[in-house]
XYZ file of C-alpha atoms in Angstrom:
209
model
C -2.433 -53.215 -77.210
C -4.056 -50.122 -78.453
C -1.872 -47.226 -79.608
C -3.384 -43.820 -79.491
C -1.334 -40.860 -81.244
C -2.446 -37.498 -80.077
C -1.502 -34.931 -82.889
C -1.525 -31.262 -82.475
C -2.645 -29.004 -85.357
C -0.234 -27.239 -87.558
C 0.663 -23.539 -87.194
C -1.791 -20.569 -87.704
C -1.094 -16.906 -87.994
C -2.604 -16.626 -84.362
C -0.061 -18.988 -83.140
C 2.754 -17.011 -84.889
C 1.252 -13.843 -83.135
C 0.878 -15.116 -79.740
C -2.835 -14.512 -80.095
C -5.252 -16.449 -77.824
C -7.136 -18.900 -80.251
C -9.154 -21.018 -77.632
C -12.261 -22.166 -79.503
C -11.981 -19.531 -82.174
C -11.897 -21.213 -85.673
C -8.592 -20.059 -86.959
C -7.305 -21.745 -90.366
C -3.955 -23.158 -90.747
C -1.422 -20.843 -92.401
C 1.190 -21.797 -95.217
C 3.524 -23.065 -92.623
C 0.837 -25.075 -90.708
C -0.107 -26.744 -94.105
C 3.507 -27.660 -94.959
C 3.806 -29.130 -91.436
C 0.913 -31.371 -91.811
C 2.131 -32.454 -95.375
C 5.551 -33.438 -93.807
C 4.180 -35.049 -90.861
C 1.535 -36.996 -92.461
C 3.713 -39.837 -94.146
C 5.317 -40.491 -90.851
C 1.877 -41.294 -89.020
C 0.735 -42.972 -92.209
C 3.485 -45.566 -91.863
C 1.965 -46.245 -88.375
C -0.893 -47.787 -90.422
C -3.718 -46.118 -88.296
C -7.257 -47.753 -88.244
C -9.110 -44.495 -87.541
C -8.604 -40.812 -87.503
C -10.637 -38.530 -85.144
C -10.184 -34.625 -85.248
C -11.627 -31.578 -83.670
C -14.226 -29.806 -85.675
C -11.959 -26.652 -85.550
C -10.554 -26.025 -89.177
C -6.964 -25.995 -87.894
C -7.254 -29.564 -86.513
C -9.672 -30.873 -89.136
C -7.342 -29.584 -91.992
C -4.320 -31.124 -90.261
C -6.038 -34.430 -90.228
C -7.223 -34.277 -93.872
C -3.472 -34.462 -94.758
C -3.112 -37.831 -93.136
C -6.625 -38.810 -94.568
C -5.495 -38.236 -98.108
C -2.629 -40.660 -97.576
C -4.373 -43.384 -95.773
C -7.884 -43.099 -97.399
C -9.587 -43.106 -93.944
C -12.365 -40.882 -93.158
C -12.102 -38.150 -90.611
C -14.395 -38.514 -87.785
C -15.265 -35.168 -86.294
C -15.642 -34.689 -82.415
C -16.345 -31.296 -80.880
C -15.215 -32.458 -77.595
C -11.639 -32.413 -79.019
C -11.744 -28.515 -79.335
C -9.267 -26.591 -77.599
C -9.819 -25.106 -73.990
C -12.261 -22.141 -73.897
C -10.365 -19.072 -72.982
C -13.461 -16.960 -72.297
C -12.557 -13.278 -72.277
C -9.121 -13.728 -73.539
C -9.840 -15.212 -76.897
C -8.728 -13.048 -79.822
C -6.519 -11.133 -77.759
C -2.543 -11.071 -77.927
C -1.046 -12.411 -74.529
C 0.564 -8.952 -74.132
C -2.896 -7.594 -74.080
C -4.123 -10.395 -71.819
C -1.696 -9.356 -69.311
C -2.525 -5.672 -69.301
C -6.282 -6.054 -69.149
C -6.659 -9.256 -66.834
C -3.277 -8.940 -64.741
C -4.506 -10.987 -61.765
C -6.180 -13.781 -63.860
C -3.145 -13.760 -66.218
C -0.725 -14.128 -63.151
C -3.113 -17.061 -61.755
C -2.885 -18.715 -65.197
C 0.825 -18.427 -65.591
C 1.215 -19.937 -62.095
C -0.863 -22.867 -63.000
C -4.149 -22.120 -61.335
C -6.624 -24.759 -62.771
C -9.406 -22.074 -62.580
C -8.043 -18.675 -63.276
C -11.280 -16.948 -63.902
C -12.169 -14.604 -66.900
C -14.579 -17.178 -68.013
C -11.835 -19.690 -68.798
C -12.644 -23.310 -68.853
C -11.207 -24.994 -65.856
C -8.442 -27.518 -66.187
C -10.608 -30.179 -64.482
C -13.467 -29.796 -66.922
C -11.084 -29.650 -69.888
C -9.255 -32.813 -68.982
C -12.480 -34.746 -68.629
C -13.804 -33.469 -71.858
C -10.692 -34.331 -73.635
C -10.131 -37.573 -71.714
C -13.501 -39.013 -72.482
C -12.986 -37.938 -76.305
C -9.637 -39.702 -76.446
C -10.993 -43.001 -74.839
C -14.132 -42.956 -77.348
C -11.571 -42.544 -80.172
C -9.333 -45.308 -78.763
C -12.509 -47.563 -78.473
C -13.045 -47.242 -82.220
C -9.987 -49.656 -82.889
C -9.180 -51.426 -79.712
C -5.957 -53.278 -80.316
C -5.184 -51.060 -83.289
C -3.736 -47.610 -83.722
C -6.018 -44.374 -83.759
C -4.720 -40.772 -84.539
C -6.461 -38.061 -82.725
C -6.008 -34.500 -84.076
C -6.579 -31.680 -81.317
C -4.958 -28.812 -79.806
C -2.112 -28.111 -77.444
C -3.782 -27.252 -74.205
C -6.586 -29.923 -74.646
C -3.854 -32.554 -75.664
C -1.950 -32.214 -72.366
C -4.971 -32.062 -70.036
C -6.495 -34.987 -72.057
C -3.420 -37.234 -71.589
C -3.305 -36.297 -67.993
C -6.917 -37.728 -67.434
C -5.968 -40.797 -69.005
C -2.946 -41.345 -67.177
C -4.354 -40.096 -63.782
C -1.922 -37.399 -63.364
C -2.690 -34.346 -61.280
C -2.229 -30.780 -62.188
C 1.263 -30.417 -60.481
C 2.675 -33.414 -62.253
C 1.186 -32.609 -65.481
C 2.899 -29.017 -65.511
C 6.207 -30.860 -65.919
C 5.183 -32.313 -69.216
C 6.268 -29.920 -71.938
C 3.895 -28.414 -74.529
C 3.413 -29.964 -77.859
C 4.874 -28.012 -80.602
C 2.704 -27.702 -83.871
C 2.174 -30.767 -85.696
C 3.901 -32.859 -83.018
C 2.163 -35.629 -81.260
C 2.114 -37.777 -78.065
C 1.979 -41.613 -78.185
C 0.011 -43.401 -75.539
C -0.516 -47.315 -75.199
C -3.008 -49.264 -73.317
C -2.971 -52.986 -72.401
C -5.185 -55.035 -69.801
C -2.214 -55.071 -67.271
C -0.824 -51.550 -67.261
C -3.809 -49.549 -68.653
C -2.903 -46.325 -70.197
C 0.918 -45.457 -70.228
C 2.951 -42.866 -72.065
C 5.345 -43.939 -74.784
C 6.529 -40.797 -76.261
C 5.911 -37.135 -76.301
C 6.465 -34.287 -78.342
C 7.496 -36.415 -81.521
C 7.950 -34.556 -84.929
C 9.925 -32.310 -87.066
C 11.512 -29.036 -85.717
C 10.055 -26.357 -87.875
C 9.636 -23.714 -85.377
C 10.293 -23.031 -81.585
C 7.462 -24.582 -79.358
C 4.685 -21.976 -78.513
C 2.530 -21.774 -75.289
C -0.505 -24.048 -75.272
C -2.938 -21.274 -75.228
C -2.228 -19.726 -78.663
């Protein structure tokens, strides 16, 4: 049985301001660092065998809090970056709605490819799903913690589970520094064991910011 913990990064100032981060390299804020500090001992108690993180600072620094407790190195994987949000990156969601009303409406409705240079959900799912599988393969039969981003986490999970977009939309967003647990065995393959686990330190925010 392989256990894969998919951990969203801690809070950033752009999260707090509902500003679209995408692949912009925004650091954790004080709240985000505290969230990582509080969550890390819980994940360390799972005795992970490997830690893999997105190379964006907010994810890498979240993973570093766990590495400091376990002594494990953090392996960096750029495929774990958040969805690329094209022309929206750096804008507040209110600005997006004003400047790109048609694309914004399609995105809100769940269109997997809404335009504005935004990475499609199919491409995102394949990218994250492959990174998740490769991370799990580092410790087959053990526990791997992958630190990534909200939108990417959901699509990567869906890719491993074989869920289509309509089903995946029913899965709530990960709050900052919360995690999803997947397990894999030779009989059932990948299956969901837990979702949005963690400490309530703020309301959950949309995956895009």
